[in-house]
CSV table of C-alpha atoms in Angstrom, one decimal:
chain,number,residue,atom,x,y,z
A,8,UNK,CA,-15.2,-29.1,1.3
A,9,UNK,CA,-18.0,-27.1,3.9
A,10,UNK,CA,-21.0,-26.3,3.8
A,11,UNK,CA,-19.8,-22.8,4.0
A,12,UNK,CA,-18.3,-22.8,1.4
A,13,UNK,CA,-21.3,-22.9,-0.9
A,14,UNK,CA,-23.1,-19.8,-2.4
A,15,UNK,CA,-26.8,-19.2,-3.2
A,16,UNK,CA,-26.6,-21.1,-6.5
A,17,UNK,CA,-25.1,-23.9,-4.3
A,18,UNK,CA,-22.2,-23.8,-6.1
A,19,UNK,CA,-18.9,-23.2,-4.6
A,20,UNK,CA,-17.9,-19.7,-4.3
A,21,UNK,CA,-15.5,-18.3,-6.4
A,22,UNK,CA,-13.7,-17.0,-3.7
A,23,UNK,CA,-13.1,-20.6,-2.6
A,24,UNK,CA,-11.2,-22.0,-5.0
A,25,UNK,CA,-8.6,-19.5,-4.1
A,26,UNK,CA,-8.9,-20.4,-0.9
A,27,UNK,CA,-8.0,-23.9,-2.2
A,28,UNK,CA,-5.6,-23.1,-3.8
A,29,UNK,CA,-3.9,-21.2,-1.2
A,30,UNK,CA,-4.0,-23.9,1.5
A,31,UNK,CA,-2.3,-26.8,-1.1
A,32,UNK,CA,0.6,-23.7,-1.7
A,33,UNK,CA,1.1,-23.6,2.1
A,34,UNK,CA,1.7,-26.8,1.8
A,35,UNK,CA,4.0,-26.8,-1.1
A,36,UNK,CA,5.9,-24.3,1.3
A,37,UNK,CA,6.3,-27.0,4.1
A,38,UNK,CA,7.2,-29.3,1.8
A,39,UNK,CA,10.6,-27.1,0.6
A,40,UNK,CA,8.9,-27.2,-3.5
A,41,UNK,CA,8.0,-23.4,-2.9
A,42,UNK,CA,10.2,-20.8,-1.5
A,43,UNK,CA,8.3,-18.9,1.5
A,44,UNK,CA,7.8,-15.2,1.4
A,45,UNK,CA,7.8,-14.3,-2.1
A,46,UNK,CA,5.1,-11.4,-3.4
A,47,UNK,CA,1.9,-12.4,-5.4
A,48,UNK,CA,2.2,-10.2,-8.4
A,49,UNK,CA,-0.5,-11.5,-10.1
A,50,UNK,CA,-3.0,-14.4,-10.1
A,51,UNK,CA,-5.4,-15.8,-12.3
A,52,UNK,CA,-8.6,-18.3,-12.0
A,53,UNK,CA,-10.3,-19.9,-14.9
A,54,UNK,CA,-13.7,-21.4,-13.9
A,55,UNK,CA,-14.0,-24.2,-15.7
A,56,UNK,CA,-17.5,-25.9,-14.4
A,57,UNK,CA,-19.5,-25.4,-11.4
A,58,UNK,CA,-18.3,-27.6,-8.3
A,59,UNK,CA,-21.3,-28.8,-6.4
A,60,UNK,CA,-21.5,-30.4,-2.5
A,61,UNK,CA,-20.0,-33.5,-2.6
A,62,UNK,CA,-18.7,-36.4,-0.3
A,63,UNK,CA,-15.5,-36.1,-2.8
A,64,UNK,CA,-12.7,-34.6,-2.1
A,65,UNK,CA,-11.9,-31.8,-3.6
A,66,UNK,CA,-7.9,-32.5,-4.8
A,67,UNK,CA,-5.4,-29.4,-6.3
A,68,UNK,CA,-2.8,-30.8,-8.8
A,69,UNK,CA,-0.2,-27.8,-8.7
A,70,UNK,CA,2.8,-27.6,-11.6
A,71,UNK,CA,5.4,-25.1,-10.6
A,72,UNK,CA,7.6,-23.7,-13.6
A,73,UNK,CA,10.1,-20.9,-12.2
A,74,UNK,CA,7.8,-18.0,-11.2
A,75,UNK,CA,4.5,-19.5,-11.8
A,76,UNK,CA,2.5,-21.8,-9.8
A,77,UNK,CA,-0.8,-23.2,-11.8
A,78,UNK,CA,-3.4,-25.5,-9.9
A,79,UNK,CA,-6.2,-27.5,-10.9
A,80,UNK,CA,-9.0,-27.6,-8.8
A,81,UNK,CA,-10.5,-30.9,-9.1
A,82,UNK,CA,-12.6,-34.2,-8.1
A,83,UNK,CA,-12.2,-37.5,-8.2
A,84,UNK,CA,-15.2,-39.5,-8.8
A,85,UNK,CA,-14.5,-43.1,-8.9
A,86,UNK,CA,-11.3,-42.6,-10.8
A,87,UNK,CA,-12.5,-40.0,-13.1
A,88,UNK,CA,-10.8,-36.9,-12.6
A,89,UNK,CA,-13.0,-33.6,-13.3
A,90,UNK,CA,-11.1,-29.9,-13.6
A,91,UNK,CA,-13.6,-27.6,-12.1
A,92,UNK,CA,-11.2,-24.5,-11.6
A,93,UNK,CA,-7.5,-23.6,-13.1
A,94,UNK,CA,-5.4,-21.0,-11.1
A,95,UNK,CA,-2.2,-19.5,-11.6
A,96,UNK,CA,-0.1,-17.6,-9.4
A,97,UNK,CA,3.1,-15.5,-10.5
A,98,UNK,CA,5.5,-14.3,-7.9
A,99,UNK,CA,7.6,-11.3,-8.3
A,100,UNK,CA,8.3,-7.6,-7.2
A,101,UNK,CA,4.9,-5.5,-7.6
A,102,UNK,CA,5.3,-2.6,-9.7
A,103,UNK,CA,3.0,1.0,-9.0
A,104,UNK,CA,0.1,1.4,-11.5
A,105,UNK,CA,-1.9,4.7,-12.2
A,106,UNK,CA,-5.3,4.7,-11.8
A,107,UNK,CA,-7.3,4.8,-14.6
A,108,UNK,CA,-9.4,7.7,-16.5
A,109,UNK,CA,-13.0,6.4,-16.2
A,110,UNK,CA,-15.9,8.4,-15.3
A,111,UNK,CA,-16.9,5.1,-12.6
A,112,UNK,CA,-18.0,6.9,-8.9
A,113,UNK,CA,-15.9,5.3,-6.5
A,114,UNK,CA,-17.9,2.6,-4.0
A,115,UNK,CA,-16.4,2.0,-0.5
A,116,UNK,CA,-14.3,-1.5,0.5
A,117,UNK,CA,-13.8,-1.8,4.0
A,118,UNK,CA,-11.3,-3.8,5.8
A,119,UNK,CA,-11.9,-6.3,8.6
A,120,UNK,CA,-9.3,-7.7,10.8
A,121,UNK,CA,-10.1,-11.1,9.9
A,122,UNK,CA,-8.9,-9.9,6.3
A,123,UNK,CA,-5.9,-9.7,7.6
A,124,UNK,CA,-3.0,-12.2,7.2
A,125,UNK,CA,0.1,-13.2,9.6
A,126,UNK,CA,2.0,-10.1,8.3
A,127,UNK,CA,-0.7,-8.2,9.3
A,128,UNK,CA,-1.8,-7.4,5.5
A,129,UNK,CA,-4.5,-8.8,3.5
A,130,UNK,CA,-3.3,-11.6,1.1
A,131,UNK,CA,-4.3,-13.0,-2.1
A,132,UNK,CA,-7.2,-14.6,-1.0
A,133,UNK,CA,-9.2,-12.1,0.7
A,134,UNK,CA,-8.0,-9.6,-1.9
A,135,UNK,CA,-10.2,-11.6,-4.4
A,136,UNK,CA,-13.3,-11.3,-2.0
A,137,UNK,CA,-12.7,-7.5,-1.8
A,138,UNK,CA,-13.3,-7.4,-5.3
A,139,UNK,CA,-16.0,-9.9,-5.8
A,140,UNK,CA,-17.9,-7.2,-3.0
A,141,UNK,CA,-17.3,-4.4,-4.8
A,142,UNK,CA,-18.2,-6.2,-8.0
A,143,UNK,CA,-21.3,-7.6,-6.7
A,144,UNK,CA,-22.3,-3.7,-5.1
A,145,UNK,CA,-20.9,-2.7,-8.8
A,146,UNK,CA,-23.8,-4.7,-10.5
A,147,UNK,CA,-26.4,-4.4,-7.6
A,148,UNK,CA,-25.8,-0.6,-7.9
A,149,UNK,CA,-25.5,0.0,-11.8
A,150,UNK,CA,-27.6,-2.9,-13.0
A,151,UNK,CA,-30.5,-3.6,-10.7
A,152,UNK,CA,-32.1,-5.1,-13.5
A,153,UNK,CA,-30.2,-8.0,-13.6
A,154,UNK,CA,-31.0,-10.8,-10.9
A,155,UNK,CA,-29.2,-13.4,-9.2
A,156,UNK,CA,-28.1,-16.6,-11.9
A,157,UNK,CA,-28.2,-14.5,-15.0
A,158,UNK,CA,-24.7,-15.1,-15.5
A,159,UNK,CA,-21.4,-16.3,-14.2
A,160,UNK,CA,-18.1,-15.6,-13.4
A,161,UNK,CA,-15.8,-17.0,-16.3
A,162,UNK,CA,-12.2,-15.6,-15.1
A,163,UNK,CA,-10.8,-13.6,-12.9
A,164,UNK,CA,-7.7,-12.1,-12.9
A,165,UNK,CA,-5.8,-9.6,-10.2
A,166,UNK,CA,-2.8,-7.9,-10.1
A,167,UNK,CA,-1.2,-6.4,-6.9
A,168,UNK,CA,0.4,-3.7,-6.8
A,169,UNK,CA,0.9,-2.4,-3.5
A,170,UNK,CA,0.1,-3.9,0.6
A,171,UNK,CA,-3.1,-3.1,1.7
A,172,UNK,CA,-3.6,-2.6,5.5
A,173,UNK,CA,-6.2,-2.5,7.9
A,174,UNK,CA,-7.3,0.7,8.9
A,175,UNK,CA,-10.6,2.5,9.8
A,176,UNK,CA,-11.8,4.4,6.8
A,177,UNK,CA,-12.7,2.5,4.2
A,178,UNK,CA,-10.9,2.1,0.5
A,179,UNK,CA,-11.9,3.1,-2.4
A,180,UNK,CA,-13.2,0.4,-5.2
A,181,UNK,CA,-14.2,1.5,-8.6
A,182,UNK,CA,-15.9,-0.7,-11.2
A,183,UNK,CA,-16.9,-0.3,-14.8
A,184,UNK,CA,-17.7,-2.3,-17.7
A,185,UNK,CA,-14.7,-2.2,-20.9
A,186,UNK,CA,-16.4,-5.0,-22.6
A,187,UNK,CA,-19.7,-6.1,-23.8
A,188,UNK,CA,-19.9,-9.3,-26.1
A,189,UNK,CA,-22.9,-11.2,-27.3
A,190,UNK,CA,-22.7,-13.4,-24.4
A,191,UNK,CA,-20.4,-11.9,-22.4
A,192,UNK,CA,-19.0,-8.9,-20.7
A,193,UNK,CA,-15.7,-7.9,-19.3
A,194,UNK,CA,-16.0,-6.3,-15.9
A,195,UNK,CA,-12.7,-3.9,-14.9
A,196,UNK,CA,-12.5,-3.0,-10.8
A,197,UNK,CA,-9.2,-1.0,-9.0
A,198,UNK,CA,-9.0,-0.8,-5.5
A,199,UNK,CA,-7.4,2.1,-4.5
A,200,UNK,CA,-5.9,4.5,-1.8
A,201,UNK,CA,-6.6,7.7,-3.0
A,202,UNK,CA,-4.6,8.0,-6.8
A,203,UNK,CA,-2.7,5.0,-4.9
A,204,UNK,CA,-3.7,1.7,-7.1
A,205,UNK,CA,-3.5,-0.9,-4.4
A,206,UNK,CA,-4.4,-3.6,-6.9
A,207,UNK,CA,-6.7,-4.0,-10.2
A,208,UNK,CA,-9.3,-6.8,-11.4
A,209,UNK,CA,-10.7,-7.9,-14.3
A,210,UNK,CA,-13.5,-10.0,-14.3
A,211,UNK,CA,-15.2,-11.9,-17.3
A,212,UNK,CA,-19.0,-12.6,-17.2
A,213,UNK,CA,-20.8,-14.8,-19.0
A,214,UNK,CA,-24.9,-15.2,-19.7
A,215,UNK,CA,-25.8,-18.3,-17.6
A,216,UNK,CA,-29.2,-20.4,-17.8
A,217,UNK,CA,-30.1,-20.8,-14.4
A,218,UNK,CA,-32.5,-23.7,-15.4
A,219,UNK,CA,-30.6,-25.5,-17.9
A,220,UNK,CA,-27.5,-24.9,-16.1
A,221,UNK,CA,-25.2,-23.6,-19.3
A,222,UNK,CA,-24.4,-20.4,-20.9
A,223,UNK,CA,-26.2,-18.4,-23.3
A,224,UNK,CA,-26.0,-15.5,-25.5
A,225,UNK,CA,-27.4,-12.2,-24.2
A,226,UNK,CA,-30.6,-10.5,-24.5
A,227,UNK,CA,-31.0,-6.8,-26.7
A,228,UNK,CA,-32.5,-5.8,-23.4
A,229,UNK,CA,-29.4,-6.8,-21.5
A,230,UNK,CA,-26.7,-5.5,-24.3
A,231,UNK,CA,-28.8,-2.0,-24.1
A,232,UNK,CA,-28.3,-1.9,-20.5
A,233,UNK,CA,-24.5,-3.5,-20.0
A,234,UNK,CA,-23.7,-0.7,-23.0
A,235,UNK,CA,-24.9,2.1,-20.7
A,236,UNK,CA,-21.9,1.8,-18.0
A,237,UNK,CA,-19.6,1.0,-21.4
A,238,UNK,CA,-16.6,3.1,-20.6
């Protein structure tokens, strides 16, 4: 673990655990257990509990059943094991998807170099930051309301449908709530090139005490104003 890798709540990012996981998968591959080069079709992270800075390390427990790899981002502390995060990868051949018929005003997603992986696309990993952007531009543009620890991220799950280069205009990411619970919502993104789908997100939210440090149910203020971008 870095310090870097921490966000404003001091938790660990989300983005990290991918990150995580990702690494302990390279190494899977240079151990011959996983066969090199396959496609991502789709990948999956449960956020189980918030992983703080520790002196720890942080240990990913991988099972690998045919197409699927599923890891489990966790700790040891003094022989205790503690699941903070559960991913799970599927490999396969990505199929096209058509975008969806939502009235959501496309935001841009711009590409850096650095995004960029040994092929020269962007991988897995910094596919999942791309969306947590847009979904964090999403909320700061829709929902200004709303501040920083009112909720969390409960799941993510993306599916990849076609490469996405680097190149100088920027992409297209649209975002729009399909959900709203009574202490949670469901957050849907695509990032697209033109009516190309490059790959589509779904994100779960849930109502977070910043104080307490658990969830909670929702506010009638905040169901009024999550049922506004309702689509």
């Amino acid at each position: 673990m870095r310090w870097a890798d921490l966000d404003s709540l001091n938790h660990v990012n989300n983005v990290v655990y991918v990150d995580y996981a990702a690494e302990s998968r390279a190494m899977l591959v240079e151990d011959g257990l996983l066969e090199p080069g396959r496609d991502v079709t789709r990948m999956s992270v449960k956020y189980v509990r918030p992983l703080l800075l520790t002196r720890h390390p942080v240990l990913v427990a991988s099972e690998i059943e045919s197409d699927t790899v599923t890891q489990q981002i966790c700790v040891d502390r003094e022989g205790e094991r503690t699941t903070h995060a559960v991913i799970t990868t599927s490999f396969g051949t990505p199929s096209p998807r058509s975008r969806a018929e939502v009235t959501s005003d496309p935001l841009p997603s711009r590409i850096r170099r650095s995004d960029l992986n040994a092929d020269g696309m962007v991988g897995p990993t910094k596919t999942f930051e791309l969306f947590q952007e847009g979904r964090i531009l999403f909320i700061s543009s829709h929902l200004p309301e709303l501040s920083s620890g009112q909720f969390v991220v409960g799941t993510v799950s993306v599916d990849f449908h076609q490469p996405i280069t680097w190149r100088r205009e920027p992409y297209q990411v649209r975002g729009w709530i399909s959900r709203v619970g009574d202490a949670s919502i469901t957050i849907e993104s695509e990032l697209a090139d033109g009516d190309a789908v490059l790959a589509r997100a779904q994100s779960f939210l849930v109502g977070f005490d910043l104080e307490a440090q658990t969830s909670r149910t929702f506010t009638a203020e905040e169901r009024a104003v999550f049922g506004k971008l309702l689509d």
